PDB file of C-alpha atoms in Angstrom:
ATOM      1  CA  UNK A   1     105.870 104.401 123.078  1.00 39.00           C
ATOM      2  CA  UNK A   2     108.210 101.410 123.516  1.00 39.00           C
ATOM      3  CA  UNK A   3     109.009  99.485 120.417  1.00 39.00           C
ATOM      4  CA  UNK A   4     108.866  96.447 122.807  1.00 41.00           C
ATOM      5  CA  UNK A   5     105.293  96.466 122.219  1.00 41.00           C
ATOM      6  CA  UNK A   6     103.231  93.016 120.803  1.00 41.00           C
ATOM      7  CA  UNK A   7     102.247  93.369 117.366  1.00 42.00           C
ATOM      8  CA  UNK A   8      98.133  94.042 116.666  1.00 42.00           C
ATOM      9  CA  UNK A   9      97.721  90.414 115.585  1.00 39.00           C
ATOM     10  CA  UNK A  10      98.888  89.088 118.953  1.00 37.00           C
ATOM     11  CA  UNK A  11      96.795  91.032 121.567  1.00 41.00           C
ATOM     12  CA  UNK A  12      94.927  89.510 124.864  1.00 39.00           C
ATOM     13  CA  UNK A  13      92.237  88.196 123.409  1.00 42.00           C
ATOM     14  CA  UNK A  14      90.933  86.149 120.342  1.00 44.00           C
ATOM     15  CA  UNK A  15      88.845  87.418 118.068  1.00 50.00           C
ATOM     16  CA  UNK A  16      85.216  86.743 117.746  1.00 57.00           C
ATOM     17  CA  UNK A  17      82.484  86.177 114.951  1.00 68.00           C
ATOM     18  CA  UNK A  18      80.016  86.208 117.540  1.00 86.00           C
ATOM     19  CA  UNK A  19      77.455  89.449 117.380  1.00 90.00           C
ATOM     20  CA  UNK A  20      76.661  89.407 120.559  1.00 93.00           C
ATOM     21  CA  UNK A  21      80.329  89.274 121.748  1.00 92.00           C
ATOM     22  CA  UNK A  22      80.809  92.192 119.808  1.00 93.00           C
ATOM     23  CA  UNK A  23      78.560  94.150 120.262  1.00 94.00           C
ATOM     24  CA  UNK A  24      79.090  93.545 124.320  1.00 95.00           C
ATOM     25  CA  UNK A  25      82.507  94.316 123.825  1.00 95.00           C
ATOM     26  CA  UNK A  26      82.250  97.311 121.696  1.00 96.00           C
ATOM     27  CA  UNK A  27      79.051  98.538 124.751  1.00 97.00           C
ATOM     28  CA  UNK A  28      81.738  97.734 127.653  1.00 97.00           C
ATOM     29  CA  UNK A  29      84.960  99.892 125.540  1.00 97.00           C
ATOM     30  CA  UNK A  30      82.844 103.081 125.095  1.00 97.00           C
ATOM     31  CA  UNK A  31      81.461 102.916 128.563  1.00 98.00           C
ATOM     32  CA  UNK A  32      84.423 102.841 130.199  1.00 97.00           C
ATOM     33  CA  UNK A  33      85.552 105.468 127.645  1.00 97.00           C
ATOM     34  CA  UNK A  34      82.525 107.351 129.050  1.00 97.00           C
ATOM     35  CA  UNK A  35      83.792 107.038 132.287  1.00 97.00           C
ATOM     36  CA  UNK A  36      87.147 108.348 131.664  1.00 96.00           C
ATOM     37  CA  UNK A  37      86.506 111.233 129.665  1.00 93.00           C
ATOM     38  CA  UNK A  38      86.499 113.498 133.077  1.00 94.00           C
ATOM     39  CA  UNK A  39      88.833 111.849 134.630  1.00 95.00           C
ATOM     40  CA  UNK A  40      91.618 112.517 131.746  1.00 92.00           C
ATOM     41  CA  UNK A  41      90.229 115.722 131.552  1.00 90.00           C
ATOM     42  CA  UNK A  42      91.065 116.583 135.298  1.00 92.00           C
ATOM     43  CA  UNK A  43      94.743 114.831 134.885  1.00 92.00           C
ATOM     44  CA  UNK A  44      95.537 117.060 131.939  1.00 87.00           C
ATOM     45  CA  UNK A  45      94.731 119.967 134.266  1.00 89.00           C
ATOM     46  CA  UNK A  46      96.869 118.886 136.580  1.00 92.00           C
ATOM     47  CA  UNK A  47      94.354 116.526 138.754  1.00 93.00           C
ATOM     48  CA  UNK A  48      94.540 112.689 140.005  1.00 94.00           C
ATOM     49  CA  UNK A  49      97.019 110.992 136.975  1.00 96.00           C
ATOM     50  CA  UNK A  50      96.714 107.713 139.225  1.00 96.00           C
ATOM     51  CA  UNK A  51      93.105 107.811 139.160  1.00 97.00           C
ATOM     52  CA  UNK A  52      93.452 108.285 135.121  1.00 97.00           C
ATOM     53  CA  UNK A  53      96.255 105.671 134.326  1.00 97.00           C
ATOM     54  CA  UNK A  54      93.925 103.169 137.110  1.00 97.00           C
ATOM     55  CA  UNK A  55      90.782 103.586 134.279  1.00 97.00           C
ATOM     56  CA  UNK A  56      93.013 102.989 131.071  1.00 98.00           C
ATOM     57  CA  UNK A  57      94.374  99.672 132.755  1.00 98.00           C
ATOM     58  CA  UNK A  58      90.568  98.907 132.499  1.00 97.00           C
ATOM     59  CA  UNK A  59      90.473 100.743 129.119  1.00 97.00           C
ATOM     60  CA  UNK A  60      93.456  98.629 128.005  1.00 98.00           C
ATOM     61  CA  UNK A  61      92.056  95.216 128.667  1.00 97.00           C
ATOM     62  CA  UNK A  62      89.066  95.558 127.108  1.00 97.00           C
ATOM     63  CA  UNK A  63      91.017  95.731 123.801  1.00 97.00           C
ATOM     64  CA  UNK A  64      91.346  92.914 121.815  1.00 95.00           C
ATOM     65  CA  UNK A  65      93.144  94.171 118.622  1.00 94.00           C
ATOM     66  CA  UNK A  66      93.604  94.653 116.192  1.00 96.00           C
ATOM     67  CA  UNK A  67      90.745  97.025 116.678  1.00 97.00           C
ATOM     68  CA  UNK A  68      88.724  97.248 119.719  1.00 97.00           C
ATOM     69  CA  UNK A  69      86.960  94.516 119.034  1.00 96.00           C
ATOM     70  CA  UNK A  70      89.273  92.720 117.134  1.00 94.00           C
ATOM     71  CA  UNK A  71      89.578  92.467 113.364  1.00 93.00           C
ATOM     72  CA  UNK A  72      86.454  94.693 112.917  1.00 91.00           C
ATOM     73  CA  UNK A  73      86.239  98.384 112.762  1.00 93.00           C
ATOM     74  CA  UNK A  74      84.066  99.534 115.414  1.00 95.00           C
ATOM     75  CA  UNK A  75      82.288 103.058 116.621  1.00 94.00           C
ATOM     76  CA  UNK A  76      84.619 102.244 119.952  1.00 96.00           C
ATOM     77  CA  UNK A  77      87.895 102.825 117.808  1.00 96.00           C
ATOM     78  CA  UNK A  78      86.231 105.766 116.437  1.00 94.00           C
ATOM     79  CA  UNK A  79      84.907 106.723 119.835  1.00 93.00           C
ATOM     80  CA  UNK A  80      88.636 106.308 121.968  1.00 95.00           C
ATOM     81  CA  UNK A  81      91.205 106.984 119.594  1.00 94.00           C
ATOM     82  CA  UNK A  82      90.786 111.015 119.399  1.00 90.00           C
ATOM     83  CA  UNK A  83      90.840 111.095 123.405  1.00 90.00           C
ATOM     84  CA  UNK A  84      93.765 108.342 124.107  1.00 94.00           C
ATOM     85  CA  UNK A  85      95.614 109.355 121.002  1.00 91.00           C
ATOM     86  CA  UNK A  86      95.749 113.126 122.722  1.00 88.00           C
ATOM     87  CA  UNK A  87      96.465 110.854 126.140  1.00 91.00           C
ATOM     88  CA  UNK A  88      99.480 109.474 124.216  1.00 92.00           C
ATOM     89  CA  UNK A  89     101.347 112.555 123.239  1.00 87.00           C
ATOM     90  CA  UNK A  90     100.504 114.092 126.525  1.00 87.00           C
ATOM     91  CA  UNK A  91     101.689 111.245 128.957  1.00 91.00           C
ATOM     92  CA  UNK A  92     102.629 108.307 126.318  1.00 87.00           C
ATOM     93  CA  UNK A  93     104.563 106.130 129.047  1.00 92.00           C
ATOM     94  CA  UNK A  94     102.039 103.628 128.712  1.00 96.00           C
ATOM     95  CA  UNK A  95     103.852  99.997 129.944  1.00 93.00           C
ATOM     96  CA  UNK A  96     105.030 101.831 132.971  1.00 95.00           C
ATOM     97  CA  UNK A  97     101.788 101.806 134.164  1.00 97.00           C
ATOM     98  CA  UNK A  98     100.441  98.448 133.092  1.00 96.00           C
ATOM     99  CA  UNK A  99      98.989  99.280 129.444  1.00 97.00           C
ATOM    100  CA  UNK A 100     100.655  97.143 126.687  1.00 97.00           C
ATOM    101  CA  UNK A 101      97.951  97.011 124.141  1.00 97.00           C
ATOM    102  CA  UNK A 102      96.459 100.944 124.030  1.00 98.00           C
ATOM    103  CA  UNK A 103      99.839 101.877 122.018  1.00 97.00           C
ATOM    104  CA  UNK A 104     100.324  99.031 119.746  1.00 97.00           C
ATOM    105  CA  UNK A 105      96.057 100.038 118.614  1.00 97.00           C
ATOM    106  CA  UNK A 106      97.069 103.649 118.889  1.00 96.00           C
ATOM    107  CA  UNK A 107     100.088 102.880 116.267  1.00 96.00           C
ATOM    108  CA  UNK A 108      97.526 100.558 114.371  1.00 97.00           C
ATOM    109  CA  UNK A 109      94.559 102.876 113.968  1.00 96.00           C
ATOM    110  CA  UNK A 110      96.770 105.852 112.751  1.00 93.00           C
ATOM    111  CA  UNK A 111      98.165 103.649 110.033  1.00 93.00           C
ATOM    112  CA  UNK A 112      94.603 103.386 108.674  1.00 93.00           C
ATOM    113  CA  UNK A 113      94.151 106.018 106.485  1.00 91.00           C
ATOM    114  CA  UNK A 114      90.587 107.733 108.064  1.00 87.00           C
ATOM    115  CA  UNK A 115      92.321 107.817 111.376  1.00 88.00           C
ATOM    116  CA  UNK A 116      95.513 109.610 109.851  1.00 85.00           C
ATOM    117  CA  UNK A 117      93.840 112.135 108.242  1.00 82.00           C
ATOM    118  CA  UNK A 118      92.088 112.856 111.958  1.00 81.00           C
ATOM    119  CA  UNK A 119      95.201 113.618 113.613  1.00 79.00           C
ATOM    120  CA  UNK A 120      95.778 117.443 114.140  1.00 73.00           C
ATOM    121  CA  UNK A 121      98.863 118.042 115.908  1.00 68.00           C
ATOM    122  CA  UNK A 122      98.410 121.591 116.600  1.00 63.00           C
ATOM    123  CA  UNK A 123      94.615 120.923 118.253  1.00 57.00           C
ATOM    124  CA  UNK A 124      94.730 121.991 121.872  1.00 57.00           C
ATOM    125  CA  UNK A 125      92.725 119.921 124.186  1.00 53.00           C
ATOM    126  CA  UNK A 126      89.013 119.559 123.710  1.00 54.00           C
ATOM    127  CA  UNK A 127      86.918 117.414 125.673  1.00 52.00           C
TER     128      UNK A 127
END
């Protein structure tokens, strides 16, 4: 990943106190998470890469960072970041195709200690 990236406290959006905000934004992360899973799956096997990098521009702006959500640890970070992190050391070239903030919360969530310890290197895919 570039280290042109913007730092997690200056992501797209502001963050919110507001439940309800959160909890939409949190629904509207893991759905479209739920909606890629097959579609990263197929690109890793050599299918439709456009079709994958089109759904984590939509992935990508529904992150307001820090964390998903913003300052709060949600079950979206701990839904995405086993699947995009994998994403990232297959593909990684994320600002050539339009995502700035997935790698600047990919860098964040593996500095947190739970999400380090998840990282297996030598894991082949799994979906």
């Amino acid at each position: 990943s570039s280290t042109s990236s913007p730092s997690p406290s200056n992501l797209v959006a502001p963050n919110s106190d507001d439940p309800k905000e959160l909890h939409n934004t949190v629904q509207a992360f893991r759905e479209c998470l739920r909606e890629f899973l097959p579609i990263g799956k197929q690109a890793v096997l050599g299918g439709d890469k456009k079709k994958m990098w089109t759904k984590l521009q939509e992935l990508d702006s529904l992150i307001k960072g820090p964390f998903v959500a913003g300052d709060q640890l949600t079950v979206a970070d701990c839904a995405g970041f086993p699947f995009l992190w994998r994403i990232d050391n297959e593909f990684g070239d994320w600002e050539d195709h339009g995502c700035n903030n997935i790698p600047v919360w990919l860098k964040h969530c593996s500095q947190q200690p739970a999400f380090a310890k998840s990282i297996q290197r030598s894991w082949w895919w799994w979906w």
